[in-house]
Amino acid sequence: MPESRLTDRFGRTVNYVRLSVTDRCDFRCVYCMAEDMTFLPRQQVLTLEEIARVARTFTELGTEKIRLTGGEPLVRKDILELVKEIGSFGLRDFAMTTNGSQLPTMADDLRRAGMHRLNISLDSLDADKFRRITRTGNLSQVLDGIDAAREAGFRGIKLNTVVLKGRNDEEVPELVDFARHKGVDITFIEEMPLGQITEHDRGEAFCSSDEVRDMIRQHHDLVPATEDSGGPARYYRMPGSKTRVGFISPHSHNFCSTCNRVRVTVEGRLLLCLGNEHSVDLRRVLRGNPVSDDKLQQTIIDAMDLKPERHHFDLNGDVQILRFMNMTGG
Ligand code: SAM
Ligand code: SF4
């Protein structure tokens, strides 16, 4: 695989791409979506073939890691075909972030299609609370999905939990014990101010990673892990367990200086930074050049100059970023 040809003005190498494959979802998590979402009309959404072209071009430019996300990637029709295609590129790491609802029937096929690792979102182990946070989700289906994924033999499974004060913060120790029991990793995420939501006040619901870490430390020692994910997560290990505990803290800690990633929305917008609006329209290039990928390749290389030095999130001010998380791909 070639060295990454994607470097930005600040000397960072981009070798990780997150591709959103749909804006649709079977859940309506309170921090991610409004209850009555309007989804994109089909012609604005990249076809699976177009997404595969983007993935292949990034891989040719030296990308080593691709993550599929959404929306809920597993509700996209024929997603397994795309997974199979990208799975054949020989990536070092091929992963998906999913809410787990479809895993009871799809985990095995996903693994067989070449997916290496899964991140599965799980905000509560209490069926009622789970329903209140996801609005439409069914906890037992997701728990079955987690077990199906464990049995399918993925290289790694990680749970993702967004911690909201007064909603699920007191479940943190229980979620850690659940992860230990299942032999999977778990990452706690601070809520990010993406998209205008009215369901709760983000300032009031905010629970910092430092608070979450303190809660866990009342039950387990946390030893900083030596490996660096190159991303926003900081990892810890617990004596006597293989489970790693991660924290994603966009507010408390600045991870921008080591950022190695870009995102592509399901509309084909290449986002150079999660927290900024810098972007390039790849869909226009894809549809204007249906045969050759040369222009697409050059557009991606040139876009690296737009990657800003850092993001700006603010819990107190106006919402700066009007995209919903399901549009961006978390
Ligand atoms: N539907 C899949 C899922 O839920 O895992 C993949 C897409 S979802 C947008 C990706 C991740 O973003 C999930 O772990 C979700 O909890 C997280 N997320 C969504 N909105 C968020 C927000 N406002 N702040 C922090 N994390 C958020
Ligand atoms: Fe759907 Fe994932 Fe957003 Fe929840 S976080 S509404 S599961 S896209």
mmCIF file of C-alpha atoms and ligand atoms in Angstrom:
data_model
loop_
_atom_site.group_PDB
_atom_site.id
_atom_site.type_symbol
_atom_site.label_atom_id
_atom_site.label_comp_id
_atom_site.label_asym_id
_atom_site.label_seq_id
_atom_site.Cartn_x
_atom_site.Cartn_y
_atom_site.Cartn_z
ATOM 1 C CA MET A 1 0.000 0.000 0.000
ATOM 2 C CA PRO A 2 1.461 3.456 -0.900
ATOM 3 C CA GLU A 3 2.450 6.061 1.706
ATOM 4 C CA SER A 4 -0.402 8.489 2.159
ATOM 5 C CA ARG A 5 -0.236 11.258 -0.424
ATOM 6 C CA LEU A 6 -2.592 13.342 1.653
ATOM 7 C CA THR A 7 -0.880 15.914 3.845
ATOM 8 C CA ASP A 8 -2.183 19.271 4.957
ATOM 9 C CA ARG A 9 -0.652 22.724 5.538
ATOM 10 C CA PHE A 10 0.094 21.851 9.153
ATOM 11 C CA GLY A 11 2.136 18.741 8.370
ATOM 12 C CA ARG A 12 -0.572 16.283 9.339
ATOM 13 C CA THR A 13 -0.973 13.148 7.241
ATOM 14 C CA VAL A 14 -4.501 12.047 6.486
ATOM 15 C CA ASN A 15 -4.803 8.258 6.317
ATOM 16 C CA TYR A 16 -8.231 7.675 7.838
ATOM 17 C CA VAL A 17 -11.575 8.329 6.130
ATOM 18 C CA ARG A 18 -15.040 8.051 7.579
ATOM 19 C CA LEU A 19 -17.710 7.543 4.961
ATOM 20 C CA SER A 20 -21.345 8.157 5.727
ATOM 21 C CA VAL A 21 -23.457 5.741 3.682
ATOM 22 C CA THR A 22 -26.906 7.044 4.611
ATOM 23 C CA ASP A 23 -28.551 9.862 6.570
ATOM 24 C CA ARG A 24 -31.443 7.552 7.506
ATOM 25 C CA CYS A 25 -31.814 5.634 10.722
ATOM 26 C CA ASP A 26 -34.257 3.406 12.562
ATOM 27 C CA PHE A 27 -33.477 5.264 15.829
ATOM 28 C CA ARG A 28 -33.999 8.930 16.712
ATOM 29 C CA CYS A 29 -31.439 9.459 19.494
ATOM 30 C CA VAL A 30 -32.156 12.683 21.348
ATOM 31 C CA TYR A 31 -28.635 14.076 20.948
ATOM 32 C CA CYS A 32 -28.425 13.234 17.250
ATOM 33 C CA MET A 33 -31.770 13.784 15.558
ATOM 34 C CA ALA A 34 -35.026 15.643 15.835
ATOM 35 C CA GLU A 35 -38.105 13.468 16.284
ATOM 36 C CA ASP A 36 -39.524 14.315 12.882
ATOM 37 C CA MET A 37 -36.527 14.294 10.584
ATOM 38 C CA THR A 38 -36.715 15.012 6.888
ATOM 39 C CA PHE A 39 -34.242 12.836 5.048
ATOM 40 C CA LEU A 40 -32.460 13.597 1.801
ATOM 41 C CA PRO A 41 -34.087 12.903 -1.549
ATOM 42 C CA ARG A 42 -32.477 9.935 -3.274
ATOM 43 C CA GLN A 43 -30.803 11.851 -6.123
ATOM 44 C CA GLN A 44 -28.787 13.895 -3.619
ATOM 45 C CA VAL A 45 -27.407 10.776 -1.996
ATOM 46 C CA LEU A 46 -24.326 9.069 -3.433
ATOM 47 C CA THR A 47 -25.028 5.694 -5.006
ATOM 48 C CA LEU A 48 -23.191 2.677 -3.606
ATOM 49 C CA GLU A 49 -21.042 2.692 -6.756
ATOM 50 C CA GLU A 50 -20.125 6.336 -6.136
ATOM 51 C CA ILE A 51 -19.268 5.627 -2.503
ATOM 52 C CA ALA A 52 -17.075 2.725 -3.663
ATOM 53 C CA ARG A 53 -15.277 5.051 -6.121
ATOM 54 C CA VAL A 54 -14.575 7.504 -3.317
ATOM 55 C CA ALA A 55 -13.311 4.698 -1.085
ATOM 56 C CA ARG A 56 -11.102 3.264 -3.846
ATOM 57 C CA THR A 57 -9.638 6.671 -4.682
ATOM 58 C CA PHE A 58 -8.789 7.386 -1.053
ATOM 59 C CA THR A 59 -7.193 3.942 -0.813
ATOM 60 C CA GLU A 60 -5.100 4.646 -3.925
ATOM 61 C CA LEU A 61 -3.962 7.853 -2.224
ATOM 62 C CA GLY A 62 -2.640 5.846 0.707
ATOM 63 C CA THR A 63 -5.609 5.712 3.073
ATOM 64 C CA GLU A 64 -5.172 2.763 5.421
ATOM 65 C CA LYS A 65 -8.341 2.936 7.414
ATOM 66 C CA ILE A 66 -11.965 3.376 6.382
ATOM 67 C CA ARG A 67 -14.962 3.522 8.678
ATOM 68 C CA LEU A 68 -18.529 3.309 7.398
ATOM 69 C CA THR A 69 -21.086 5.236 9.392
ATOM 70 C CA GLY A 70 -24.335 7.156 8.983
ATOM 71 C CA GLY A 71 -27.177 7.524 9.895
ATOM 72 C CA GLU A 72 -27.425 3.827 10.480
ATOM 73 C CA PRO A 73 -25.217 2.146 7.870
ATOM 74 C CA LEU A 74 -26.994 -1.199 8.157
ATOM 75 C CA VAL A 75 -30.344 0.234 7.007
ATOM 76 C CA ARG A 76 -28.853 1.173 3.634
ATOM 77 C CA LYS A 77 -30.094 -1.279 1.018
ATOM 78 C CA ASP A 78 -27.399 -3.597 -0.345
ATOM 79 C CA ILE A 79 -24.820 -2.319 2.137
ATOM 80 C CA LEU A 80 -23.173 -5.738 2.159
ATOM 81 C CA GLU A 81 -22.231 -5.295 -1.510
ATOM 82 C CA LEU A 82 -20.351 -2.113 -0.619
ATOM 83 C CA VAL A 83 -18.703 -3.796 2.367
ATOM 84 C CA LYS A 84 -17.566 -6.651 0.120
ATOM 85 C CA GLU A 85 -16.092 -4.248 -2.413
ATOM 86 C CA ILE A 86 -14.225 -2.105 0.132
ATOM 87 C CA GLY A 87 -13.248 -5.268 1.993
ATOM 88 C CA SER A 88 -11.309 -6.363 -1.089
ATOM 89 C CA PHE A 89 -9.049 -3.260 -1.116
ATOM 90 C CA GLY A 90 -6.623 -4.718 1.434
ATOM 91 C CA LEU A 91 -7.043 -1.946 4.016
ATOM 92 C CA ARG A 92 -5.139 -2.200 7.279
ATOM 93 C CA ASP A 93 -8.363 -1.413 9.110
ATOM 94 C CA PHE A 94 -11.965 -1.514 7.935
ATOM 95 C CA ALA A 95 -14.603 -0.638 10.516
ATOM 96 C CA MET A 96 -18.223 0.357 10.952
ATOM 97 C CA THR A 97 -20.139 2.348 13.545
ATOM 98 C CA THR A 98 -23.636 0.970 14.065
ATOM 99 C CA ASN A 99 -26.506 1.188 16.519
ATOM 100 C CA GLY A 100 -26.541 -2.617 16.547
ATOM 101 C CA SER A 101 -30.233 -3.089 15.747
ATOM 102 C CA GLN A 102 -29.586 -5.097 12.572
ATOM 103 C CA LEU A 103 -26.639 -7.084 13.899
ATOM 104 C CA PRO A 104 -28.639 -10.128 15.055
ATOM 105 C CA THR A 105 -29.149 -11.011 11.372
ATOM 106 C CA MET A 106 -26.224 -9.193 9.740
ATOM 107 C CA ALA A 107 -23.160 -9.617 11.986
ATOM 108 C CA ASP A 108 -22.019 -12.855 10.386
ATOM 109 C CA ASP A 109 -22.426 -11.589 6.824
ATOM 110 C CA LEU A 110 -20.583 -8.385 7.675
ATOM 111 C CA ARG A 111 -17.624 -10.263 9.045
ATOM 112 C CA ARG A 112 -17.590 -12.567 6.045
ATOM 113 C CA ALA A 113 -17.767 -9.573 3.687
ATOM 114 C CA GLY A 114 -14.463 -8.341 5.102
ATOM 115 C CA MET A 115 -15.391 -5.929 7.887
ATOM 116 C CA HIS A 116 -12.672 -6.030 10.573
ATOM 117 C CA ARG A 117 -14.089 -4.137 13.529
ATOM 118 C CA LEU A 118 -17.342 -2.733 14.865
ATOM 119 C CA ASN A 119 -18.264 0.158 17.124
ATOM 120 C CA ILE A 120 -21.712 -0.432 18.579
ATOM 121 C CA SER A 121 -23.589 2.386 20.311
ATOM 122 C CA LEU A 122 -25.079 1.555 23.700
ATOM 123 C CA ASP A 123 -26.227 4.341 26.012
ATOM 124 C CA SER A 124 -28.157 2.370 28.624
ATOM 125 C CA LEU A 125 -28.756 -1.152 29.933
ATOM 126 C CA ASP A 126 -32.217 -0.214 31.158
ATOM 127 C CA ALA A 127 -34.855 -0.898 28.498
ATOM 128 C CA ASP A 128 -36.993 2.138 29.385
ATOM 129 C CA LYS A 129 -34.085 4.533 29.530
ATOM 130 C CA PHE A 130 -32.721 3.090 26.322
ATOM 131 C CA ARG A 131 -36.063 3.729 24.676
ATOM 132 C CA ARG A 132 -36.232 7.284 25.996
ATOM 133 C CA ILE A 133 -32.750 8.127 24.686
ATOM 134 C CA THR A 134 -33.143 6.448 21.286
ATOM 135 C CA ARG A 135 -36.893 7.230 21.068
ATOM 136 C CA THR A 136 -37.528 4.130 18.892
ATOM 137 C CA GLY A 137 -34.804 1.664 19.859
ATOM 138 C CA ASN A 138 -35.272 -1.770 21.386
ATOM 139 C CA LEU A 139 -32.587 -2.675 23.933
ATOM 140 C CA SER A 140 -32.903 -6.454 23.720
ATOM 141 C CA GLN A 141 -32.400 -6.363 19.947
ATOM 142 C CA VAL A 142 -29.172 -4.392 20.416
ATOM 143 C CA LEU A 143 -27.956 -6.722 23.175
ATOM 144 C CA ASP A 144 -28.609 -9.680 20.860
ATOM 145 C CA GLY A 145 -26.708 -7.786 18.184
ATOM 146 C CA ILE A 146 -23.706 -7.363 20.469
ATOM 147 C CA ASP A 147 -23.685 -11.107 21.172
ATOM 148 C CA ALA A 148 -24.032 -11.915 17.468
ATOM 149 C CA ALA A 149 -21.046 -9.659 16.738
ATOM 150 C CA ARG A 150 -18.980 -11.388 19.435
ATOM 151 C CA GLU A 151 -19.770 -14.755 17.952
ATOM 152 C CA ALA A 152 -18.954 -13.617 14.410
ATOM 153 C CA GLY A 153 -15.284 -13.175 15.332
ATOM 154 C CA PHE A 154 -14.534 -9.519 14.591
ATOM 155 C CA ARG A 155 -10.974 -8.327 15.330
ATOM 156 C CA GLY A 156 -12.380 -5.817 17.766
ATOM 157 C CA ILE A 157 -15.700 -4.633 19.185
ATOM 158 C CA LYS A 158 -16.107 -1.357 21.001
ATOM 159 C CA LEU A 159 -19.186 0.069 22.648
ATOM 160 C CA ASN A 160 -19.852 3.817 22.297
ATOM 161 C CA THR A 161 -21.758 5.618 25.039
ATOM 162 C CA VAL A 162 -22.763 9.280 24.918
ATOM 163 C CA VAL A 163 -23.047 10.363 28.556
ATOM 164 C CA LEU A 164 -25.830 12.807 29.439
ATOM 165 C CA LYS A 165 -26.319 14.113 32.934
ATOM 166 C CA GLY A 166 -29.543 12.916 34.543
ATOM 167 C CA ARG A 167 -30.140 10.399 31.765
ATOM 168 C CA ASN A 168 -27.493 7.716 31.885
ATOM 169 C CA ASP A 169 -24.555 9.125 33.862
ATOM 170 C CA GLU A 170 -25.281 6.963 36.900
ATOM 171 C CA GLU A 171 -25.095 3.876 34.663
ATOM 172 C CA VAL A 172 -21.433 4.438 33.811
ATOM 173 C CA PRO A 173 -20.008 1.838 36.263
ATOM 174 C CA GLU A 174 -22.591 -0.727 35.159
ATOM 175 C CA LEU A 175 -21.745 -0.149 31.501
ATOM 176 C CA VAL A 176 -18.049 -0.664 32.275
ATOM 177 C CA ASP A 177 -18.847 -3.942 34.038
ATOM 178 C CA PHE A 178 -20.998 -5.006 31.089
ATOM 179 C CA ALA A 179 -18.083 -4.349 28.701
ATOM 180 C CA ARG A 180 -15.720 -6.319 30.960
ATOM 181 C CA HIS A 181 -18.164 -9.197 31.134
ATOM 182 C CA LYS A 182 -18.595 -9.291 27.344
ATOM 183 C CA GLY A 183 -14.870 -8.856 26.693
ATOM 184 C CA VAL A 184 -15.283 -5.723 24.561
ATOM 185 C CA ASP A 185 -13.908 -2.165 24.794
ATOM 186 C CA ILE A 186 -16.014 0.841 25.717
ATOM 187 C CA THR A 187 -15.671 4.539 24.934
ATOM 188 C CA PHE A 188 -17.519 7.330 26.681
ATOM 189 C CA ILE A 189 -18.280 10.330 24.498
ATOM 190 C CA GLU A 190 -19.045 13.901 25.506
ATOM 191 C CA GLU A 191 -22.039 15.272 23.669
ATOM 192 C CA MET A 192 -21.047 17.511 20.792
ATOM 193 C CA PRO A 193 -23.107 20.522 19.724
ATOM 194 C CA LEU A 194 -23.918 19.283 16.249
ATOM 195 C CA GLY A 195 -27.268 20.305 14.822
ATOM 196 C CA GLN A 196 -30.000 22.243 16.548
ATOM 197 C CA ILE A 197 -31.920 20.025 18.962
ATOM 198 C CA THR A 198 -34.699 21.176 21.256
ATOM 199 C CA GLU A 199 -35.138 18.050 23.357
ATOM 200 C CA HIS A 200 -32.622 18.999 26.025
ATOM 201 C CA ASP A 201 -30.279 21.803 26.987
ATOM 202 C CA ARG A 202 -26.805 20.652 25.960
ATOM 203 C CA GLY A 203 -25.167 22.861 28.597
ATOM 204 C CA GLU A 204 -27.197 21.230 31.397
ATOM 205 C CA ALA A 205 -26.867 17.672 30.114
ATOM 206 C CA PHE A 206 -23.129 18.004 29.575
ATOM 207 C CA CYS A 207 -21.062 15.452 31.480
ATOM 208 C CA SER A 208 -17.304 15.841 31.085
ATOM 209 C CA SER A 209 -14.936 12.950 30.514
ATOM 210 C CA ASP A 210 -13.149 13.937 33.723
ATOM 211 C CA GLU A 211 -16.367 13.347 35.681
ATOM 212 C CA VAL A 212 -16.930 10.007 33.964
ATOM 213 C CA ARG A 213 -13.354 8.950 34.668
ATOM 214 C CA ASP A 214 -13.783 9.807 38.360
ATOM 215 C CA MET A 215 -16.960 7.703 38.518
ATOM 216 C CA ILE A 216 -15.160 4.682 37.096
ATOM 217 C CA ARG A 217 -12.169 5.153 39.373
ATOM 218 C CA GLN A 218 -14.423 4.541 42.361
ATOM 219 C CA HIS A 219 -14.711 0.943 41.103
ATOM 220 C CA HIS A 220 -11.616 0.210 39.005
ATOM 221 C CA ASP A 221 -8.051 1.442 38.633
ATOM 222 C CA LEU A 222 -7.535 3.096 35.271
ATOM 223 C CA VAL A 223 -4.037 2.865 33.864
ATOM 224 C CA PRO A 224 -3.313 5.060 30.820
ATOM 225 C CA ALA A 225 -2.786 2.852 27.765
ATOM 226 C CA THR A 226 0.438 3.434 25.906
ATOM 227 C CA GLU A 227 -0.929 3.065 22.395
ATOM 228 C CA ASP A 228 -2.101 6.211 20.627
ATOM 229 C CA SER A 229 -5.192 5.950 18.463
ATOM 230 C CA GLY A 230 -4.164 9.087 16.547
ATOM 231 C CA GLY A 231 -7.679 10.308 17.201
ATOM 232 C CA PRO A 232 -9.645 12.085 19.863
ATOM 233 C CA ALA A 233 -9.967 9.093 22.193
ATOM 234 C CA ARG A 234 -7.719 8.548 25.209
ATOM 235 C CA TYR A 235 -7.565 4.952 26.373
ATOM 236 C CA TYR A 236 -7.071 3.305 29.735
ATOM 237 C CA ARG A 237 -6.675 -0.276 30.842
ATOM 238 C CA MET A 238 -7.998 -1.898 33.988
ATOM 239 C CA PRO A 239 -5.911 -4.435 35.896
ATOM 240 C CA GLY A 240 -7.264 -7.960 35.452
ATOM 241 C CA SER A 241 -9.248 -7.196 32.315
ATOM 242 C CA LYS A 242 -8.625 -6.941 28.581
ATOM 243 C CA THR A 243 -11.296 -4.279 28.245
ATOM 244 C CA ARG A 244 -10.016 -0.821 27.355
ATOM 245 C CA VAL A 245 -11.926 2.259 28.433
ATOM 246 C CA GLY A 246 -11.753 5.273 26.140
ATOM 247 C CA PHE A 247 -12.853 8.873 26.484
ATOM 248 C CA ILE A 248 -13.700 11.208 23.639
ATOM 249 C CA SER A 249 -13.631 14.761 24.878
ATOM 250 C CA PRO A 250 -14.007 17.340 22.156
ATOM 251 C CA HIS A 251 -14.544 20.060 24.760
ATOM 252 C CA SER A 252 -12.034 19.247 27.444
ATOM 253 C CA HIS A 253 -8.990 18.252 25.453
ATOM 254 C CA ASN A 254 -7.688 19.451 22.178
ATOM 255 C CA PHE A 255 -6.890 16.595 19.817
ATOM 256 C CA CYS A 256 -6.666 18.621 16.630
ATOM 257 C CA SER A 257 -2.874 18.652 16.368
ATOM 258 C CA THR A 258 -2.761 14.899 15.712
ATOM 259 C CA CYS A 259 -5.921 14.707 13.593
ATOM 260 C CA ASN A 260 -5.387 12.178 10.772
ATOM 261 C CA ARG A 261 -8.940 11.944 9.453
ATOM 262 C CA VAL A 262 -11.485 13.414 7.087
ATOM 263 C CA ARG A 263 -15.139 12.617 6.512
ATOM 264 C CA VAL A 264 -17.349 12.255 3.466
ATOM 265 C CA THR A 265 -21.058 12.877 3.914
ATOM 266 C CA VAL A 266 -23.650 10.800 2.122
ATOM 267 C CA GLU A 267 -24.128 13.733 -0.266
ATOM 268 C CA GLY A 268 -20.494 13.446 -1.239
ATOM 269 C CA ARG A 269 -19.262 16.470 0.702
ATOM 270 C CA LEU A 270 -15.681 16.002 1.852
ATOM 271 C CA LEU A 271 -15.446 17.526 5.337
ATOM 272 C CA LEU A 272 -11.952 18.408 6.362
ATOM 273 C CA CYS A 273 -12.896 18.938 10.011
ATOM 274 C CA LEU A 274 -15.847 17.865 12.116
ATOM 275 C CA GLY A 275 -16.189 21.230 13.812
ATOM 276 C CA ASN A 276 -15.712 23.512 10.838
ATOM 277 C CA GLU A 277 -17.646 24.032 7.704
ATOM 278 C CA HIS A 278 -14.670 23.607 5.370
ATOM 279 C CA SER A 279 -15.764 21.209 2.683
ATOM 280 C CA VAL A 280 -15.476 20.225 -0.959
ATOM 281 C CA ASP A 281 -18.214 18.827 -3.194
ATOM 282 C CA LEU A 282 -17.038 15.423 -4.454
ATOM 283 C CA ARG A 283 -20.453 14.490 -5.873
ATOM 284 C CA ARG A 284 -20.117 17.112 -8.605
ATOM 285 C CA VAL A 285 -16.693 15.726 -9.517
ATOM 286 C CA LEU A 286 -17.954 12.104 -9.430
ATOM 287 C CA ARG A 287 -20.959 12.827 -11.638
ATOM 288 C CA GLY A 288 -19.018 15.128 -13.983
ATOM 289 C CA ASN A 289 -16.336 12.469 -14.527
ATOM 290 C CA PRO A 290 -18.149 9.137 -14.699
ATOM 291 C CA VAL A 291 -15.295 7.196 -16.296
ATOM 292 C CA SER A 292 -11.969 8.379 -14.897
ATOM 293 C CA ASP A 293 -11.081 8.999 -11.260
ATOM 294 C CA ASP A 294 -8.147 11.324 -12.076
ATOM 295 C CA LYS A 295 -10.102 14.509 -11.355
ATOM 296 C CA LEU A 296 -11.508 13.012 -8.162
ATOM 297 C CA GLN A 297 -8.012 12.143 -7.016
ATOM 298 C CA GLN A 298 -6.669 15.640 -7.695
ATOM 299 C CA THR A 299 -9.672 17.265 -6.000
ATOM 300 C CA ILE A 300 -9.054 15.229 -2.855
ATOM 301 C CA ILE A 301 -5.322 16.064 -2.854
ATOM 302 C CA ASP A 302 -6.066 19.789 -3.313
ATOM 303 C CA ALA A 303 -8.748 19.733 -0.606
ATOM 304 C CA MET A 304 -6.151 18.978 2.058
ATOM 305 C CA ASP A 305 -5.116 22.660 1.930
ATOM 306 C CA LEU A 306 -8.519 23.516 3.389
ATOM 307 C CA LYS A 307 -8.104 21.441 6.534
ATOM 308 C CA PRO A 308 -8.209 23.965 9.367
ATOM 309 C CA GLU A 309 -5.736 23.896 12.226
ATOM 310 C CA ARG A 310 -8.393 23.205 14.854
ATOM 311 C CA HIS A 311 -12.111 22.997 15.510
ATOM 312 C CA HIS A 312 -14.225 25.365 17.581
ATOM 313 C CA PHE A 313 -16.995 23.906 19.680
ATOM 314 C CA ASP A 314 -18.975 26.027 22.097
ATOM 315 C CA LEU A 315 -21.671 24.742 24.420
ATOM 316 C CA ASN A 316 -22.891 28.133 25.500
ATOM 317 C CA GLY A 317 -23.024 30.108 22.322
ATOM 318 C CA ASP A 318 -25.208 29.662 19.296
ATOM 319 C CA VAL A 319 -25.068 26.351 17.519
ATOM 320 C CA GLN A 320 -22.271 26.885 15.074
ATOM 321 C CA ILE A 321 -22.747 23.725 13.153
ATOM 322 C CA LEU A 322 -26.145 23.192 11.690
ATOM 323 C CA ARG A 323 -25.478 19.782 10.261
ATOM 324 C CA PHE A 324 -26.976 16.958 12.308
ATOM 325 C CA MET A 325 -24.620 14.196 13.375
ATOM 326 C CA ASN A 326 -26.440 11.720 11.134
ATOM 327 C CA MET A 327 -25.413 13.878 8.173
ATOM 328 C CA THR A 328 -21.808 14.039 9.200
ATOM 329 C CA GLY A 329 -21.245 10.492 10.303
ATOM 330 C CA GLY A 330 -20.048 10.417 13.872
HETATM 331 N N1 SAM B 1 -26.095 5.026 13.809
HETATM 332 C C1 SAM B 1 -24.788 4.611 14.176
HETATM 333 C C2 SAM B 1 -24.597 4.656 15.688
HETATM 334 O O1 SAM B 1 -25.415 5.242 16.372
HETATM 335 O O2 SAM B 1 -23.625 4.086 16.142
HETATM 336 C C3 SAM B 1 -23.688 5.386 13.493
HETATM 337 C C4 SAM B 1 -23.863 6.871 13.332
HETATM 338 S S1 SAM B 1 -23.869 7.788 14.851
HETATM 339 C C5 SAM B 1 -24.088 9.431 14.243
HETATM 340 C C6 SAM B 1 -22.187 7.666 15.347
HETATM 341 C C7 SAM B 1 -21.889 7.987 16.791
HETATM 342 O O3 SAM B 1 -22.122 9.346 17.022
HETATM 343 C C8 SAM B 1 -22.751 7.231 17.784
HETATM 344 O O4 SAM B 1 -21.922 6.558 18.707
HETATM 345 C C9 SAM B 1 -23.537 8.314 18.464
HETATM 346 O O5 SAM B 1 -23.782 7.989 19.791
HETATM 347 C C10 SAM B 1 -22.646 9.514 18.317
HETATM 348 N N2 SAM B 1 -23.328 10.797 18.352
HETATM 349 C C11 SAM B 1 -24.434 11.185 17.688
HETATM 350 N N3 SAM B 1 -24.755 12.479 17.971
HETATM 351 C C12 SAM B 1 -23.818 12.916 18.843
HETATM 352 C C13 SAM B 1 -23.582 14.155 19.516
HETATM 353 N N4 SAM B 1 -24.371 15.208 19.351
HETATM 354 N N5 SAM B 1 -22.515 14.224 20.346
HETATM 355 C C14 SAM B 1 -21.679 13.151 20.521
HETATM 356 N N6 SAM B 1 -21.851 11.964 19.915
HETATM 357 C C15 SAM B 1 -22.906 11.845 19.100
HETATM 358 FE FE1 SF4 B 2 -29.350 6.896 14.532
HETATM 359 FE FE2 SF4 B 2 -26.849 6.663 15.356
HETATM 360 FE FE3 SF4 B 2 -28.013 9.079 15.284
HETATM 361 FE FE4 SF4 B 2 -28.818 7.317 17.089
HETATM 362 S S1 SF4 B 2 -26.777 8.228 16.942
HETATM 363 S S2 SF4 B 2 -30.162 8.553 15.763
HETATM 364 S S3 SF4 B 2 -28.597 5.432 16.029
HETATM 365 S S4 SF4 B 2 -27.556 7.812 13.551
#
